[in-house]
Amino acid sequence: MPRTTGTYRSSTVAGETVRAFVPAPLPPARPALQVEGPIDTACARAMTAISRLEVAASLVPSTEWFLYGFVRKEAVLTSQIEGTEATLRDVLEFEVTEHATHEGDVVEVCNYVEALTYARRELAKPKGLPLSARLLCEAHRRLMRDAGTRRGGDKKPGVIRTSQNWVGGTRPGNARFVPPPADAVPGLLADLDRWIHDRRIYGRDPLPPLVKAGLAHVQFETIHPFLDGNGRIGRLLITLLLEHWGVMRSPILYLSHSIKRHQREYYDRLSAVRTDGDWEGWTQFYLACVTEAAEDGVAVAQRIFALTGKDRGRLISHADATVAAIHLLDLLPSNPIVTVPRATKLLGTTAPTARKAVEVLERIGILQETSGRLRDRVYAYQAYLQALTADED
């Protein structure tokens, strides 16, 4: 029998009648989500890939290397899905110099990093905000900071919408999808909060946590509670849930890369849930993206491990090696763009000592000068950046 996934409400918006979709509460019902068979198999494959990723991450000398690079890579990719053009290099240069190509887009990416950092910090506090609509509103406030000046119009950072929005098209009447009316949004978010915190997640629920995170993402995207930024917050929700429910110890799974590769199918699968109740099709697609993203992460970890080990050996055996240069090399994976003032601060030393360390790393070919200037020069750990982004080619 066909599954009912929601109802439609007709209303008048800007002088035309529109049909807004109001989703049924989770979990999928009548019939329940069919986990047995293909979904069980896909979930086991995804969990195995996640386990391999965490093992690969543990081989890298510092988890901070992974967190720094992976979080920013996820921020870039999730923002590119929404149309920004900033690259990872743009973001890293901006963090050091406060100047970059596509500066407006770079700020949006940096805002995502701030939103994720804030949310993880709150969840880690004994008395921090729980994973809830309120926490997502605070993350949205940080994500959309200054968005009005860049995108035009007031995007109401951190505020649940009080007007009808739509996805695709130039107006609600020709939109690809019309989310629930504004007066239904608070209740729908409350339902989602209750489902996320249902104690059955910890043992008696037949749905694995990894699967539940995918369902929560679809529900959030369908509710579309903000005037802008819903896609990024919805993908952020997956990251937070996987860590909160213990599927992963830290956010090193950059799912947006796989979604960006399969962007058309991603939107088609979301639509099929609403129109056809095809939760099974969405779940298999989502789990395949998780597996692909985890395998990408393993490859990145292996490249980073091999590169940093080789470069450390090259430096230590070089006649010009200094203690400061070795220390700076160890800091480069979480600071792959540096200036002499930045190196001075990182090393906690004098400017001449830091300058010599930078010069040694440049002479060996580990750092490359990228600004072309005689003063205020900027240096990049090019090979590391290539290792981090090789799967984007």
XYZ file of N, CA, C and O in Angstrom, residues 4 17 29 42 50 58-59 118 123 132 155 180 194 212 215 224 229 287 307-308 332 340 350 359 366 368 382 393:
112
model
N 1.650 7.269 3.200
C 1.294 8.680 3.307
C 2.387 9.394 4.074
O 2.682 9.056 5.225
N -3.015 31.023 -5.230
C -3.219 29.879 -4.354
C -2.058 28.896 -4.508
O -1.675 28.543 -5.634
N 5.747 5.643 8.583
C 4.753 4.677 9.070
C 3.808 4.264 7.948
O 3.724 4.897 6.908
N 23.377 -2.058 3.202
C 23.998 -0.750 2.932
C 24.467 -0.100 4.221
O 25.528 0.554 4.252
N 32.998 3.755 7.903
C 33.229 4.741 8.962
C 34.295 4.238 9.930
O 35.176 4.999 10.359
N 43.261 7.806 13.150
C 44.097 7.583 14.338
C 45.568 7.412 13.984
O 46.440 7.556 14.838
N 45.871 7.099 12.728
C 47.258 6.934 12.308
C 47.958 8.272 12.118
O 49.182 8.353 12.175
N 30.538 26.134 17.300
C 29.641 26.550 18.386
C 28.741 25.393 18.808
O 28.602 25.094 20.002
N 27.110 21.138 22.763
C 26.750 19.753 23.041
C 27.734 19.090 23.998
O 27.376 18.153 24.723
N 18.716 20.413 19.403
C 17.320 20.831 19.344
C 17.160 21.967 18.341
O 18.144 22.492 17.807
N 17.675 38.005 5.935
C 17.502 36.554 6.003
C 17.152 36.073 7.412
O 17.094 34.875 7.648
N 6.003 23.677 4.499
C 4.804 23.924 5.313
C 4.549 25.412 5.542
O 5.496 26.214 5.552
N 11.384 15.910 19.628
C 10.964 14.767 20.452
C 11.456 13.452 19.858
O 11.899 12.560 20.582
N 18.771 6.868 11.178
C 17.934 7.916 11.764
C 18.459 9.312 11.436
O 17.682 10.247 11.228
N 17.133 10.223 8.110
C 15.710 10.565 8.148
C 15.513 11.963 8.721
O 14.678 12.741 8.227
N 11.961 23.098 6.289
C 12.590 24.314 5.747
C 12.284 25.527 6.642
O 11.642 26.500 6.210
N 19.614 29.290 4.099
C 20.568 28.495 4.853
C 20.056 27.144 5.315
O 20.753 26.446 6.060
N 22.970 6.255 2.469
C 23.976 5.337 3.002
C 25.110 5.124 1.999
O 26.281 4.993 2.390
N 52.611 11.808 3.206
C 53.274 13.081 2.896
C 54.000 13.656 4.100
O 55.176 14.028 4.005
N 53.313 13.737 5.242
C 53.933 14.366 6.408
C 55.112 13.547 6.915
O 56.118 14.107 7.357
N 52.148 22.747 10.536
C 51.620 23.133 9.228
C 50.296 22.460 8.847
O 49.441 23.119 8.236
N 55.245 35.110 8.136
C 56.255 35.148 9.202
C 55.634 35.582 10.531
O 55.898 34.964 11.566
N 60.940 34.505 18.452
C 61.207 35.819 17.872
C 60.966 35.782 16.365
O 60.991 34.705 15.735
N 62.161 30.088 6.006
C 63.110 30.046 4.901
C 63.672 28.647 4.694
O 63.870 28.201 3.552
N 59.166 22.464 1.008
C 57.945 22.121 1.749
C 56.968 23.285 1.701
O 55.766 23.104 1.472
N 55.908 26.972 -0.138
C 56.082 27.751 -1.361
C 55.473 29.130 -1.166
O 54.365 29.245 -0.631
N 51.853 23.506 -0.060
C 51.113 23.147 -1.266
C 50.798 21.657 -1.349
O 49.675 21.253 -1.696
N 39.245 16.761 -7.797
C 39.648 16.988 -9.197
C 38.724 16.245 -10.157
O 38.165 15.212 -9.817
